[in-house]
Short mmCIF file of C-alpha atoms in Angstrom, two decimals:
data_model
loop_
_atom_site.label_atom_id
_atom_site.label_comp_id
_atom_site.label_asym_id
_atom_site.label_seq_id
_atom_site.Cartn_x
_atom_site.Cartn_y
_atom_site.Cartn_z
CA MET A 243 52.02 -20.35 9.74
CA GLU A 244 49.76 -19.08 12.47
CA GLY A 245 49.08 -15.88 10.52
CA ALA A 246 48.11 -17.87 7.33
CA ALA A 247 45.68 -20.12 9.37
CA GLU A 248 44.04 -17.02 10.85
CA ILE A 249 43.58 -15.51 7.43
CA ASP A 250 42.09 -18.71 6.09
CA LYS A 251 39.75 -18.79 9.12
CA GLU A 252 38.62 -15.24 8.57
CA ASP A 253 38.21 -15.78 4.87
CA LYS A 254 35.88 -18.80 5.69
CA GLU A 255 33.85 -16.69 8.18
CA ASP A 256 33.55 -13.86 5.54
CA GLY A 257 32.41 -16.58 2.91
CA ASN A 258 29.80 -17.82 5.44
CA SER A 259 28.59 -14.42 6.28
CA ARG A 260 28.21 -13.59 2.60
CA ALA A 261 26.31 -16.71 2.03
CA VAL A 262 23.95 -16.05 4.88
CA ASN A 263 23.35 -12.52 3.58
CA SER A 264 22.73 -13.92 0.12
CA ALA A 265 20.29 -16.44 1.32
CA LYS A 266 18.47 -13.82 3.32
CA GLN A 267 18.30 -11.54 0.40
CA SER A 268 17.06 -14.26 -1.86
CA LYS A 269 14.40 -15.10 0.57
CA GLU A 270 13.28 -11.36 0.90
CA LEU A 271 13.28 -11.01 -2.91
CA LEU A 272 11.20 -14.18 -3.28
CA GLU A 273 8.59 -13.01 -0.53
CA ARG A 274 8.45 -9.60 -2.24
CA LEU A 275 7.90 -11.32 -5.65
CA GLU A 276 5.02 -13.49 -4.12
CA ALA A 277 3.24 -10.50 -2.46
CA ILE A 278 3.15 -8.32 -5.64
CA PRO A 279 0.23 -10.11 -7.43
CA ASP A 280 -2.01 -9.72 -4.35
CA ALA A 281 -1.06 -5.99 -3.92
CA ILE A 282 -1.98 -5.32 -7.56
CA ALA A 283 -5.20 -7.40 -7.36
CA HIS A 284 -6.20 -5.43 -4.14
CA LEU A 285 -5.44 -2.04 -5.76
CA ALA A 286 -7.24 -3.07 -8.97
CA GLY A 287 -10.42 -3.63 -6.92
CA THR A 288 -10.39 -0.12 -5.49
CA ASN A 289 -8.59 1.94 -8.01
CA PRO A 290 -7.62 0.22 -11.37
CA PRO A 291 -5.39 3.24 -12.56
CA LEU A 292 -3.56 3.05 -9.13
CA SER A 293 -3.09 -0.60 -9.83
CA ARG A 294 -1.54 -0.02 -13.21
CA GLY A 295 0.85 2.63 -11.82
CA PHE A 296 1.89 0.33 -8.96
CA SER A 297 2.51 -2.43 -11.36
CA LEU A 298 4.62 -0.15 -13.71
CA HIS A 299 6.98 0.99 -10.97
CA PHE A 300 6.87 -1.86 -8.35
CA GLY A 301 5.48 -4.85 -10.18
CA THR A 302 7.07 -8.20 -10.89
CA GLY A 303 8.47 -6.91 -14.33
CA ALA A 304 10.24 -3.87 -12.72
CA VAL A 305 11.78 -6.21 -9.94
CA VAL A 306 12.96 -8.63 -12.36
CA GLU A 307 14.48 -5.92 -14.62
CA ARG A 308 15.91 -4.18 -11.45
CA ILE A 309 14.16 -1.03 -12.35
CA ILE A 310 14.65 1.43 -9.50
CA PRO A 311 11.39 3.31 -9.10
CA PRO A 312 11.68 7.19 -8.77
CA THR A 313 11.71 8.47 -5.33
CA VAL A 314 8.46 10.44 -5.95
CA TYR A 315 6.61 7.24 -6.56
CA LYS A 316 8.21 5.46 -3.55
CA TRP A 317 6.86 8.36 -1.40
CA PHE A 318 3.51 8.42 -3.20
CA PHE A 319 2.87 4.78 -2.71
CA PHE A 320 4.09 4.95 0.86
CA GLN A 321 1.53 7.59 1.57
CA ILE A 322 -1.15 5.61 -0.18
CA SER A 323 -0.37 2.55 1.83
CA SER A 324 0.04 4.31 5.16
CA GLU A 325 -3.17 6.27 4.96
CA GLU A 326 -6.68 5.20 3.63
CA SER A 327 -6.35 7.98 1.22
CA VAL A 328 -3.66 10.57 0.62
CA LEU A 329 -6.52 13.07 0.76
CA GLN A 330 -8.10 12.12 4.16
CA MET A 331 -6.08 14.84 5.84
CA ALA A 332 -6.61 17.44 3.06
CA ASN A 333 -9.04 20.31 3.81
CA LEU A 334 -12.00 21.46 1.54
CA THR A 335 -9.99 24.08 -0.10
CA ALA A 336 -7.28 21.59 -1.20
CA LEU A 337 -9.88 19.21 -2.36
CA GLN A 338 -11.46 22.01 -4.42
CA ALA A 339 -8.17 22.95 -5.96
CA LEU A 340 -7.61 19.29 -6.98
CA ASP A 341 -11.02 19.38 -8.64
CA VAL A 342 -10.03 22.61 -10.42
CA PHE A 343 -6.72 21.02 -11.57
CA LEU A 344 -8.50 17.91 -12.78
CA GLU A 345 -10.98 20.06 -14.78
CA SER A 346 -8.06 21.69 -16.71
CA PRO A 347 -4.83 19.69 -16.03
CA SER A 348 -1.84 21.66 -17.08
CA ARG A 349 1.57 22.74 -15.64
CA SER A 350 0.25 26.10 -14.88
CA ASN A 351 -2.61 24.66 -12.96
CA ALA A 352 -0.48 22.18 -11.04
CA SER A 353 0.41 24.94 -8.43
CA ALA A 354 -3.26 24.70 -7.38
CA ILE A 355 -2.55 21.45 -5.48
CA ILE A 356 0.54 22.62 -3.74
CA ASP A 357 -1.36 21.92 -0.48
CA ILE A 358 -1.33 18.16 -1.17
CA PRO A 359 2.43 17.90 -1.46
CA VAL A 360 2.63 14.22 -2.51
CA LEU A 361 0.29 14.74 -5.47
CA HIS A 362 2.00 17.99 -6.49
CA ASP A 363 5.43 16.17 -6.37
CA VAL A 364 4.30 13.48 -8.71
CA LEU A 365 2.89 15.99 -11.04
CA MET A 366 6.14 18.04 -11.08
CA TYR A 367 7.99 14.81 -11.79
CA LYS A 368 5.76 13.90 -14.67
CA PHE A 369 5.86 17.31 -16.20
CA GLU A 370 9.60 17.25 -16.05
CA LYS A 371 9.45 13.97 -18.13
CA GLY A 372 7.37 15.74 -20.77
CA PRO A 373 4.23 17.82 -21.32
CA ASN A 374 1.91 14.86 -21.50
CA LEU A 375 0.77 13.70 -18.16
CA GLY A 376 -0.87 10.40 -19.60
CA GLY A 377 -4.27 9.26 -18.49
CA ASP A 378 -3.44 7.17 -15.53
CA ILE A 379 -2.23 9.97 -13.35
CA LEU A 380 -5.34 11.89 -13.97
CA ASP A 381 -7.52 8.73 -13.40
CA ILE A 382 -5.64 8.01 -10.12
CA TYR A 383 -6.18 11.69 -8.79
CA GLY A 384 -9.82 11.62 -9.99
CA MET A 385 -10.42 8.42 -8.08
CA LEU A 386 -8.67 9.72 -4.95
CA LEU A 387 -10.68 12.85 -5.07
CA TRP A 388 -13.93 10.81 -5.52
CA ASN A 389 -12.95 8.62 -2.47
CA ALA A 390 -12.13 11.70 -0.43
CA GLN A 391 -15.49 13.22 -1.11
CA ASP A 392 -17.43 9.99 -0.66
CA PRO A 393 -18.76 10.05 2.89
#
């Protein structure tokens, strides 16, 4: 009998632990969902294409649909959030290479920005998905370049 009572006690403790973890996860999810609109609005004020990209991969719809963003975008937005600009540490040669790529965006020209790894990685991911980059990525890169060149 003592063994059965001990098992019941452990089951109750496990149930309580799961309930606490579930409540904590729910609270964290709610806080995340509440923060998304402000993050998107902030990005829209500085770089509208970046805002659209963030919304697509990390917005409320993506969270609700349980869409897991590609790692390359997690890293890209981590870099964006941890530095004023992904390009603030890029040298003049790397910025010029980005400008060349933007003038003629193609898979063969993507190697020009190898010195800006996070941007290069996103391009390679996009090219793996298909030949069309889509306008937003080019607009994002253009705005990042413009911000990096603006004193």
